[in-house]
């Protein structure tokens, strides 16, 4: 067995353990823009960025506004033989309405709209006090936990690709037009991806554990 | 620039008598049960992980079978009604010449789910066996499965968009078939199955192997 003593000396707070492969390291905080990576499995442990907090707040606010707008305004419209139909994202999500399909409708709506929206609201709730150097909000830890647990279930970008596929499928059936919500949703997907890129989980946990006093 | 941990032999938290929080990477003494920083439940190795993986995997497969038998879409046009399954719909698209989209559908709805079932089963079996595949390869497999699994939902979203959009009274209308329900369930259960897998087990087998070599 390798000698564990040299790695684990000092307080436990000074250690960081890779969640993927259980390797233990002495904590060395990287500078802004650098990354701390697990030597065994190359999982990114810490990736701080300068002003990440403020940028994330800005993006989150934009995402919340866009999500609400994009789910209400018409998204796509088709017309053929003098008849036309325009739908919003909410219509698309709630299309399965009979029996067990209703469950599917609610799940779809959650994946496309409510989970991404809730994640952004929770992010705001957690980050705003931290970035403004105030004590963390009540239940901020639980809020961030829920937000992280929902991450794989936020599927806006998959829905965007689904739109592209659906468009090709109906193209020979009818002519398709884009509503205002279509473009909002396009911007939205990019913003959500940018947001995930900014987030350094370790930095958030650390600042929740050691809030700055003023 | 990247900072990488010390180049000495990796010490796992378990060897050092510690337990890690897989959510916030904090270290605690091995007998700790709840993470003091983020409140997650702490286990050095999740002993029930494999049971949950297999149970959810099985449900996933059980839902995948009917999703391929029942129709996914029911299209009513002027004088005709047609129902298409997942594979049937993709073949139809290819016949119309949209090979790219047919490819995306076949890849997302057939290749990814089947590949996932195989990969999760392989990982769950491999952590019980010594030797064999290198940990790096199995880790890559695990990461691919975790990342790509969500994309299978694309077919459900396509069905949702189509059935909401194509509602032209008398001319054409599209309604979802029962396969959509089963397919969504299948994707959700396989995602849960992949999440239940504890990747730390991938490295334990290798560590045991190394130990055996040193002892020889």
Tab-separated table of C-alpha atoms in Angstrom:
chain	number	residue	atom	x	y	z
A	1	UNK	CA	0.000	0.000	0.000
A	2	UNK	CA	1.419	3.417	-0.851
A	3	UNK	CA	2.435	5.710	1.920
A	4	UNK	CA	-0.619	7.780	2.659
A	5	UNK	CA	0.918	9.958	5.344
A	6	UNK	CA	2.573	12.554	3.081
A	7	UNK	CA	-0.692	13.224	1.265
A	8	UNK	CA	-2.987	13.478	4.219
A	9	UNK	CA	-0.982	15.487	6.703
A	10	UNK	CA	-2.522	18.743	7.785
A	11	UNK	CA	-6.192	19.553	8.313
A	12	UNK	CA	-8.820	17.757	6.234
A	13	UNK	CA	-9.918	21.107	4.906
A	14	UNK	CA	-6.646	21.317	3.002
A	15	UNK	CA	-7.432	18.190	1.001
A	16	UNK	CA	-9.414	17.660	-2.157
A	17	UNK	CA	-10.637	14.251	-3.276
A	18	UNK	CA	-11.521	13.468	-6.869
A	19	UNK	CA	-15.216	12.453	-6.926
A	20	UNK	CA	-14.691	10.206	-9.944
A	21	UNK	CA	-11.698	8.105	-8.900
A	22	UNK	CA	-11.212	8.802	-5.164
A	23	UNK	CA	-7.628	10.103	-5.589
A	24	UNK	CA	-6.606	12.414	-2.732
A	25	UNK	CA	-4.564	15.591	-3.150
A	26	UNK	CA	-3.275	18.472	-1.087
A	27	UNK	CA	-5.393	21.413	-2.111
A	28	UNK	CA	-3.551	23.927	-4.297
A	29	UNK	CA	-5.836	26.693	-5.445
A	30	UNK	CA	-5.285	27.470	-9.116
A	31	UNK	CA	-5.197	31.097	-10.224
A	32	UNK	CA	-8.069	32.527	-12.229
A	33	UNK	CA	-8.155	30.981	-15.678
A	34	UNK	CA	-6.115	27.955	-14.606
A	35	UNK	CA	-7.545	24.556	-13.855
A	36	UNK	CA	-6.776	21.913	-11.261
A	37	UNK	CA	-7.108	18.494	-12.849
A	38	UNK	CA	-7.032	15.034	-11.277
A	39	UNK	CA	-3.746	13.359	-12.246
A	40	UNK	CA	-5.324	9.920	-12.536
A	41	UNK	CA	-8.660	10.388	-14.316
A	42	UNK	CA	-8.271	13.986	-15.600
A	43	UNK	CA	-11.521	15.110	-14.014
A	44	UNK	CA	-11.517	18.924	-13.648
A	45	UNK	CA	-11.542	19.632	-9.912
A	46	UNK	CA	-11.351	23.417	-9.755
A	47	UNK	CA	-11.648	25.929	-12.600
A	48	UNK	CA	-12.022	29.466	-11.235
A	49	UNK	CA	-12.548	32.425	-13.545
A	50	UNK	CA	-12.235	36.115	-12.850
A	51	UNK	CA	-15.623	37.801	-12.427
A	52	UNK	CA	-17.372	34.490	-13.154
A	53	UNK	CA	-19.984	35.243	-10.502
A	54	UNK	CA	-21.115	38.531	-12.025
A	55	UNK	CA	-21.179	37.052	-15.546
A	56	UNK	CA	-23.213	34.102	-14.364
A	57	UNK	CA	-25.740	36.355	-12.682
A	58	UNK	CA	-26.096	38.404	-15.859
A	59	UNK	CA	-26.539	35.308	-18.012
A	60	UNK	CA	-28.993	33.749	-15.555
A	61	UNK	CA	-31.211	36.826	-15.583
A	62	UNK	CA	-31.162	36.851	-19.387
A	63	UNK	CA	-32.067	33.157	-19.458
A	64	UNK	CA	-35.007	33.590	-17.080
A	65	UNK	CA	-36.474	36.437	-19.147
A	66	UNK	CA	-35.923	34.624	-22.440
A	67	UNK	CA	-37.360	31.336	-21.176
A	68	UNK	CA	-40.576	32.957	-20.070
A	69	UNK	CA	-40.903	34.902	-23.319
A	70	UNK	CA	-39.921	31.950	-25.508
A	71	UNK	CA	-42.460	29.622	-23.958
A	72	UNK	CA	-45.412	31.963	-24.462
A	73	UNK	CA	-44.859	33.520	-27.897
A	74	UNK	CA	-45.494	31.477	-31.067
A	75	UNK	CA	-42.557	29.255	-31.805
A	76	UNK	CA	-43.221	27.669	-35.175
A	77	UNK	CA	-46.072	27.960	-37.616
A	78	UNK	CA	-46.995	25.871	-40.600
A	79	UNK	CA	-49.382	26.436	-43.429
A	80	UNK	CA	-50.680	24.244	-46.232
A	81	UNK	CA	-53.707	24.523	-48.491
A	82	UNK	CA	-54.871	27.773	-46.888
A	83	UNK	CA	-54.855	26.389	-43.344
A	84	UNK	CA	-52.273	27.314	-40.797
A	85	UNK	CA	-51.330	26.511	-37.228
A	86	UNK	CA	-48.947	28.312	-34.879
A	87	UNK	CA	-47.684	26.766	-31.651
A	88	UNK	CA	-45.648	27.911	-28.692
A	89	UNK	CA	-43.099	25.759	-26.863
A	90	UNK	CA	-45.661	25.181	-24.126
A	91	UNK	CA	-48.091	23.829	-26.739
A	92	UNK	CA	-45.396	21.490	-28.047
A	93	UNK	CA	-44.535	20.277	-24.574
A	94	UNK	CA	-48.134	19.745	-23.545
A	95	UNK	CA	-49.156	17.952	-26.714
A	96	UNK	CA	-49.535	14.525	-25.098
A	97	UNK	CA	-52.850	14.920	-23.338
A	98	UNK	CA	-54.585	11.558	-23.079
A	99	UNK	CA	-54.232	9.121	-20.188
A	100	UNK	CA	-50.638	8.116	-19.486
A	101	UNK	CA	-49.548	10.559	-22.176
A	102	UNK	CA	-50.326	13.382	-19.755
A	103	UNK	CA	-47.457	12.224	-17.563
A	104	UNK	CA	-45.259	12.364	-20.635
A	105	UNK	CA	-46.483	15.877	-21.394
A	106	UNK	CA	-45.594	17.126	-17.937
A	107	UNK	CA	-42.187	15.415	-18.092
A	108	UNK	CA	-41.454	16.976	-21.476
A	109	UNK	CA	-42.519	20.407	-20.275
A	110	UNK	CA	-40.288	19.976	-17.235
A	111	UNK	CA	-37.241	18.946	-19.275
A	112	UNK	CA	-37.595	21.791	-21.785
A	113	UNK	CA	-38.836	24.734	-19.704
A	114	UNK	CA	-39.265	24.240	-15.980
A	115	UNK	CA	-36.015	22.477	-15.085
A	116	UNK	CA	-33.790	24.976	-16.957
A	117	UNK	CA	-35.830	27.856	-15.528
A	118	UNK	CA	-35.714	26.554	-11.966
A	119	UNK	CA	-31.970	25.892	-12.234
A	120	UNK	CA	-31.336	29.494	-13.235
A	121	UNK	CA	-33.539	30.851	-10.427
A	122	UNK	CA	-31.699	28.692	-7.889
A	123	UNK	CA	-28.359	29.799	-9.317
A	124	UNK	CA	-29.400	33.422	-8.838
A	125	UNK	CA	-30.590	32.716	-5.301
A	126	UNK	CA	-27.257	31.125	-4.385
A	127	UNK	CA	-24.881	33.418	-6.260
A	128	UNK	CA	-26.266	36.907	-5.732
A	129	UNK	CA	-25.427	37.117	-1.987
A	130	UNK	CA	-22.065	35.383	-2.492
A	131	UNK	CA	-20.987	37.704	-5.302
A	132	UNK	CA	-22.129	40.781	-3.358
A	133	UNK	CA	-19.979	39.619	-0.401
A	134	UNK	CA	-22.935	39.064	1.879
A	135	UNK	CA	-23.672	36.046	4.029
A	136	UNK	CA	-25.234	33.219	1.958
A	137	UNK	CA	-29.001	33.174	1.625
A	138	UNK	CA	-30.998	30.841	3.872
A	139	UNK	CA	-30.955	27.254	2.587
A	140	UNK	CA	-28.444	28.306	-0.097
A	141	UNK	CA	-26.678	24.960	0.309
A	142	UNK	CA	-29.860	22.996	-0.308
A	143	UNK	CA	-30.696	25.237	-3.262
A	144	UNK	CA	-27.331	24.642	-4.918
A	145	UNK	CA	-27.657	20.896	-4.258
A	146	UNK	CA	-31.029	20.760	-6.007
A	147	UNK	CA	-29.695	22.847	-8.869
A	148	UNK	CA	-26.769	20.457	-9.396
A	149	UNK	CA	-29.002	17.378	-9.169
A	150	UNK	CA	-31.195	18.782	-11.934
A	151	UNK	CA	-28.309	19.436	-14.298
A	152	UNK	CA	-28.642	16.253	-16.437
A	153	UNK	CA	-32.400	16.770	-16.711
A	154	UNK	CA	-32.155	20.205	-18.271
A	155	UNK	CA	-32.585	19.420	-21.948
A	156	UNK	CA	-33.075	22.704	-23.789
A	157	UNK	CA	-30.234	22.070	-26.223
A	158	UNK	CA	-31.607	18.626	-27.103
A	159	UNK	CA	-34.994	20.172	-27.802
A	160	UNK	CA	-33.280	22.626	-30.174
A	161	UNK	CA	-31.828	19.789	-32.238
A	162	UNK	CA	-35.236	18.099	-32.083
A	163	UNK	CA	-36.719	21.196	-33.753
A	164	UNK	CA	-34.291	20.894	-36.629
A	165	UNK	CA	-35.240	17.259	-37.163
A	166	UNK	CA	-38.960	18.040	-36.942
A	167	UNK	CA	-38.598	20.829	-39.492
A	168	UNK	CA	-37.090	18.466	-42.038
A	169	UNK	CA	-39.875	15.970	-41.384
A	170	UNK	CA	-42.700	18.438	-42.076
A	171	UNK	CA	-40.963	20.306	-44.871
A	172	UNK	CA	-42.609	18.228	-47.609
A	173	UNK	CA	-45.997	18.281	-45.879
A	174	UNK	CA	-46.404	22.024	-45.411
A	175	UNK	CA	-44.450	25.261	-45.401
A	176	UNK	CA	-42.934	26.251	-42.093
A	177	UNK	CA	-42.404	29.718	-40.640
A	178	UNK	CA	-40.456	30.783	-37.573
A	179	UNK	CA	-42.164	32.771	-34.827
A	180	UNK	CA	-40.350	35.230	-32.536
A	181	UNK	CA	-39.919	32.583	-29.866
A	182	UNK	CA	-37.815	30.475	-32.215
A	183	UNK	CA	-35.003	33.029	-32.245
A	184	UNK	CA	-35.288	33.643	-28.505
A	185	UNK	CA	-34.940	29.941	-27.931
A	186	UNK	CA	-31.856	29.808	-30.154
A	187	UNK	CA	-30.146	32.488	-28.044
A	188	UNK	CA	-31.334	30.743	-24.911
A	189	UNK	CA	-29.632	27.456	-25.753
A	190	UNK	CA	-26.302	29.209	-26.300
A	191	UNK	CA	-26.661	31.094	-22.999
A	192	UNK	CA	-27.444	27.929	-21.034
A	193	UNK	CA	-24.346	26.242	-22.438
A	194	UNK	CA	-22.201	29.300	-21.650
A	195	UNK	CA	-23.586	29.285	-18.106
A	196	UNK	CA	-22.565	25.668	-17.545
A	197	UNK	CA	-19.072	26.480	-18.807
A	198	UNK	CA	-18.638	29.318	-16.275
A	199	UNK	CA	-19.719	27.354	-13.239
A	200	UNK	CA	-16.943	26.093	-10.951
A	201	UNK	CA	-18.721	23.931	-8.400
A	202	UNK	CA	-15.822	23.809	-5.973
A	203	UNK	CA	-15.598	27.607	-5.790
A	204	UNK	CA	-19.314	27.854	-5.011
A	205	UNK	CA	-19.184	25.193	-2.284
A	206	UNK	CA	-16.100	26.805	-0.841
A	207	UNK	CA	-17.641	30.255	-0.669
A	208	UNK	CA	-20.805	28.821	0.881
A	209	UNK	CA	-18.674	27.172	3.555
A	210	UNK	CA	-16.515	30.227	4.193
A	211	UNK	CA	-18.696	33.257	3.586
A	212	UNK	CA	-16.904	36.595	3.628
A	213	UNK	CA	-17.789	38.678	6.660
A	214	UNK	CA	-18.320	42.370	6.395
B	1	UNK	CA	-1.916	26.132	-17.951
B	2	UNK	CA	-3.033	23.200	-15.898
B	3	UNK	CA	-2.117	22.212	-12.408
B	4	UNK	CA	-1.938	18.480	-12.013
B	5	UNK	CA	-1.683	16.629	-8.737
B	6	UNK	CA	1.612	15.247	-7.521
B	7	UNK	CA	3.181	12.636	-9.764
B	8	UNK	CA	3.673	10.220	-6.893
B	9	UNK	CA	1.523	7.122	-6.775
B	10	UNK	CA	-2.112	8.034	-6.266
B	11	UNK	CA	-3.437	7.641	-2.760
B	12	UNK	CA	-7.136	6.995	-2.632
B	13	UNK	CA	-9.246	8.450	0.131
B	14	UNK	CA	-10.149	4.941	1.267
B	15	UNK	CA	-6.478	4.017	1.710
B	16	UNK	CA	-5.900	7.187	3.684
B	17	UNK	CA	-8.788	6.396	6.019
B	18	UNK	CA	-10.926	9.172	4.584
B	19	UNK	CA	-14.213	9.380	2.784
B	20	UNK	CA	-14.864	11.914	0.063
B	21	UNK	CA	-17.996	13.837	-0.685
B	22	UNK	CA	-18.681	13.075	-4.343
B	23	UNK	CA	-20.742	16.224	-4.618
B	24	UNK	CA	-18.399	18.880	-3.244
B	25	UNK	CA	-15.020	17.014	-3.101
B	26	UNK	CA	-14.522	17.711	0.622
B	27	UNK	CA	-12.583	15.142	2.701
B	28	UNK	CA	-13.915	13.660	5.960
B	29	UNK	CA	-12.826	10.926	8.382
B	30	UNK	CA	-14.033	7.583	7.035
B	31	UNK	CA	-16.750	7.074	9.662
B	32	UNK	CA	-18.495	10.368	8.798
B	33	UNK	CA	-22.003	9.841	7.440
B	34	UNK	CA	-23.164	13.253	6.260
B	35	UNK	CA	-21.000	15.855	4.525
B	36	UNK	CA	-20.684	18.886	6.765
B	37	UNK	CA	-20.321	21.231	3.827
B	38	UNK	CA	-23.076	20.254	1.395
B	39	UNK	CA	-25.132	17.704	3.330
B	40	UNK	CA	-24.629	14.786	0.944
B	41	UNK	CA	-24.690	11.219	2.265
B	42	UNK	CA	-21.155	9.876	2.405
B	43	UNK	CA	-20.143	6.326	1.477
B	44	UNK	CA	-16.595	5.271	0.739
B	45	UNK	CA	-17.845	2.739	-1.831
B	46	UNK	CA	-21.511	2.458	-2.616
B	47	UNK	CA	-22.184	-1.234	-1.918
B	48	UNK	CA	-25.724	-1.115	-3.285
B	49	UNK	CA	-24.634	0.702	-6.433
B	50	UNK	CA	-24.503	-2.365	-8.685
B	51	UNK	CA	-27.883	-3.654	-7.542
B	52	UNK	CA	-29.503	-0.351	-8.402
B	53	UNK	CA	-27.649	-0.189	-11.726
B	54	UNK	CA	-28.947	-3.621	-12.760
B	55	UNK	CA	-32.508	-3.023	-11.550
B	56	UNK	CA	-32.848	0.275	-13.421
B	57	UNK	CA	-31.061	-1.205	-16.443
B	58	UNK	CA	-33.604	-4.021	-16.588
B	59	UNK	CA	-36.569	-1.629	-16.430
B	60	UNK	CA	-34.923	0.419	-19.172
B	61	UNK	CA	-34.675	-2.612	-21.467
B	62	UNK	CA	-38.207	-3.701	-20.635
B	63	UNK	CA	-39.483	-0.304	-21.780
B	64	UNK	CA	-37.252	-0.245	-24.848
B	65	UNK	CA	-38.824	-3.367	-26.387
B	66	UNK	CA	-42.428	-2.058	-26.663
B	67	UNK	CA	-41.133	1.319	-27.794
B	68	UNK	CA	-39.868	-0.389	-30.942
B	69	UNK	CA	-42.947	-2.539	-31.516
B	70	UNK	CA	-45.708	0.034	-31.110
B	71	UNK	CA	-46.082	2.990	-33.495
B	72	UNK	CA	-44.390	6.242	-32.549
B	73	UNK	CA	-46.371	8.518	-34.871
B	74	UNK	CA	-49.795	8.339	-36.434
B	75	UNK	CA	-50.118	10.552	-39.500
B	76	UNK	CA	-53.519	11.337	-41.004
B	77	UNK	CA	-53.430	12.932	-44.425
B	78	UNK	CA	-56.318	13.664	-46.766
B	79	UNK	CA	-57.374	10.122	-47.514
B	80	UNK	CA	-54.811	8.009	-45.783
B	81	UNK	CA	-53.750	7.118	-42.260
B	82	UNK	CA	-50.294	5.784	-41.641
B	83	UNK	CA	-48.559	4.665	-38.490
B	84	UNK	CA	-44.813	4.452	-38.231
B	85	UNK	CA	-42.466	2.927	-35.691
B	86	UNK	CA	-39.115	4.467	-34.794
B	87	UNK	CA	-37.156	2.464	-37.350
B	88	UNK	CA	-39.966	2.624	-39.908
B	89	UNK	CA	-40.062	6.425	-39.681
B	90	UNK	CA	-36.330	6.700	-40.227
B	91	UNK	CA	-36.445	4.346	-43.228
B	92	UNK	CA	-39.272	6.425	-44.692
B	93	UNK	CA	-37.196	9.594	-44.308
B	94	UNK	CA	-34.253	7.933	-46.025
B	95	UNK	CA	-36.521	6.941	-48.927
B	96	UNK	CA	-37.507	10.588	-49.349
B	97	UNK	CA	-33.817	11.413	-49.562
B	98	UNK	CA	-33.210	12.992	-46.127
B	99	UNK	CA	-30.326	10.694	-45.265
B	100	UNK	CA	-28.844	13.113	-42.726
B	101	UNK	CA	-31.971	13.337	-40.589
B	102	UNK	CA	-32.675	9.622	-40.935
B	103	UNK	CA	-29.120	9.095	-39.709
B	104	UNK	CA	-29.633	11.363	-36.675
B	105	UNK	CA	-32.850	9.547	-35.735
B	106	UNK	CA	-31.375	6.079	-36.162
B	107	UNK	CA	-28.297	7.119	-34.193
B	108	UNK	CA	-30.208	8.799	-31.347
B	109	UNK	CA	-33.025	6.262	-31.041
B	110	UNK	CA	-31.389	2.958	-31.917
B	111	UNK	CA	-27.601	3.143	-31.779
B	112	UNK	CA	-27.338	5.226	-28.578
B	113	UNK	CA	-29.868	3.246	-26.482
B	114	UNK	CA	-28.489	-0.136	-27.548
B	115	UNK	CA	-24.922	1.089	-27.075
B	116	UNK	CA	-25.852	2.370	-23.622
B	117	UNK	CA	-27.417	-0.899	-22.530
B	118	UNK	CA	-24.293	-2.729	-23.641
B	119	UNK	CA	-21.880	-0.217	-22.085
B	120	UNK	CA	-23.606	-0.094	-18.685
B	121	UNK	CA	-23.754	-3.895	-18.546
B	122	UNK	CA	-20.100	-4.098	-19.542
B	123	UNK	CA	-19.043	-1.601	-16.855
B	124	UNK	CA	-21.110	-3.306	-14.166
B	125	UNK	CA	-19.605	-6.697	-15.035
B	126	UNK	CA	-16.060	-5.389	-15.445
B	127	UNK	CA	-15.774	-3.897	-11.947
B	128	UNK	CA	-16.233	-7.410	-10.595
B	129	UNK	CA	-13.500	-8.893	-12.776
B	130	UNK	CA	-9.775	-8.515	-12.339
B	131	UNK	CA	-7.588	-7.493	-15.239
B	132	UNK	CA	-9.088	-7.019	-18.670
B	133	UNK	CA	-9.763	-3.511	-19.881
B	134	UNK	CA	-7.603	-0.598	-18.698
B	135	UNK	CA	-9.295	1.766	-16.263
B	136	UNK	CA	-8.759	4.699	-18.627
B	137	UNK	CA	-10.815	2.999	-21.330
B	138	UNK	CA	-13.588	2.081	-18.931
B	139	UNK	CA	-13.643	5.614	-17.540
B	140	UNK	CA	-13.937	7.014	-21.070
B	141	UNK	CA	-16.838	4.634	-21.657
B	142	UNK	CA	-18.525	5.780	-18.451
B	143	UNK	CA	-18.142	9.441	-19.369
B	144	UNK	CA	-19.487	8.889	-22.886
B	145	UNK	CA	-22.502	7.002	-21.493
B	146	UNK	CA	-23.184	9.745	-18.935
B	147	UNK	CA	-22.896	12.497	-21.520
B	148	UNK	CA	-24.669	10.997	-24.483
B	149	UNK	CA	-27.609	9.300	-22.733
B	150	UNK	CA	-29.719	12.446	-22.553
B	151	UNK	CA	-29.580	12.924	-26.308
B	152	UNK	CA	-31.890	9.965	-26.866
B	153	UNK	CA	-34.721	12.199	-25.723
B	154	UNK	CA	-34.510	13.949	-29.089
B	155	UNK	CA	-37.014	11.557	-30.655
B	156	UNK	CA	-39.586	12.330	-27.970
B	157	UNK	CA	-39.142	16.053	-28.574
B	158	UNK	CA	-39.535	15.569	-32.331
B	159	UNK	CA	-42.803	13.716	-31.739
B	160	UNK	CA	-43.966	16.465	-29.379
B	161	UNK	CA	-43.179	19.239	-31.849
B	162	UNK	CA	-44.742	17.393	-34.778
B	163	UNK	CA	-47.953	16.539	-32.984
B	164	UNK	CA	-48.431	20.062	-31.706
B	165	UNK	CA	-47.532	21.696	-34.996
B	166	UNK	CA	-49.185	19.493	-37.602
B	167	UNK	CA	-52.841	19.989	-36.702
B	168	UNK	CA	-54.351	21.193	-39.972
B	169	UNK	CA	-58.038	20.391	-39.825
B	170	UNK	CA	-58.894	17.847	-42.511
B	171	UNK	CA	-55.618	18.235	-44.388
B	172	UNK	CA	-53.097	16.556	-42.179
B	173	UNK	CA	-52.642	15.811	-38.528
B	174	UNK	CA	-50.088	13.923	-36.493
B	175	UNK	CA	-50.703	12.282	-33.116
B	176	UNK	CA	-48.226	10.493	-30.860
B	177	UNK	CA	-48.380	6.711	-30.527
B	178	UNK	CA	-47.865	4.578	-27.405
B	179	UNK	CA	-44.217	4.006	-28.296
B	180	UNK	CA	-43.430	7.600	-27.300
B	181	UNK	CA	-44.436	6.860	-23.720
B	182	UNK	CA	-42.341	3.697	-23.470
B	183	UNK	CA	-39.379	5.273	-25.200
B	184	UNK	CA	-39.310	8.234	-22.806
B	185	UNK	CA	-39.473	5.851	-19.839
B	186	UNK	CA	-36.664	3.778	-21.302
B	187	UNK	CA	-34.408	6.828	-21.694
B	188	UNK	CA	-35.170	8.058	-18.167
B	189	UNK	CA	-34.461	4.676	-16.574
B	190	UNK	CA	-31.200	4.187	-18.459
B	191	UNK	CA	-30.087	7.668	-17.353
B	192	UNK	CA	-30.899	6.748	-13.747
B	193	UNK	CA	-29.065	3.464	-14.171
B	194	UNK	CA	-25.922	5.232	-15.412
B	195	UNK	CA	-26.165	7.723	-12.530
B	196	UNK	CA	-26.389	4.889	-10.003
B	197	UNK	CA	-23.022	3.537	-11.127
B	198	UNK	CA	-20.204	4.507	-8.762
B	199	UNK	CA	-17.197	5.250	-11.013
B	200	UNK	CA	-14.769	4.876	-8.120
B	201	UNK	CA	-15.218	1.122	-8.454
B	202	UNK	CA	-13.532	1.249	-11.866
B	203	UNK	CA	-10.224	2.074	-10.189
B	204	UNK	CA	-10.463	-0.323	-7.272
B	205	UNK	CA	-10.017	-3.414	-9.438
B	206	UNK	CA	-6.906	-1.944	-11.016
B	207	UNK	CA	-5.492	-0.951	-7.655
B	208	UNK	CA	-5.971	-4.537	-6.479
B	209	UNK	CA	-4.188	-5.762	-9.609
B	210	UNK	CA	-1.251	-3.455	-8.980
B	211	UNK	CA	-1.061	-4.698	-5.423
B	212	UNK	CA	-0.890	-8.282	-6.666
B	213	UNK	CA	1.974	-7.434	-9.038
B	214	UNK	CA	3.978	-5.750	-6.296
B	215	UNK	CA	3.549	-8.747	-4.001
B	216	UNK	CA	4.887	-11.237	-6.577
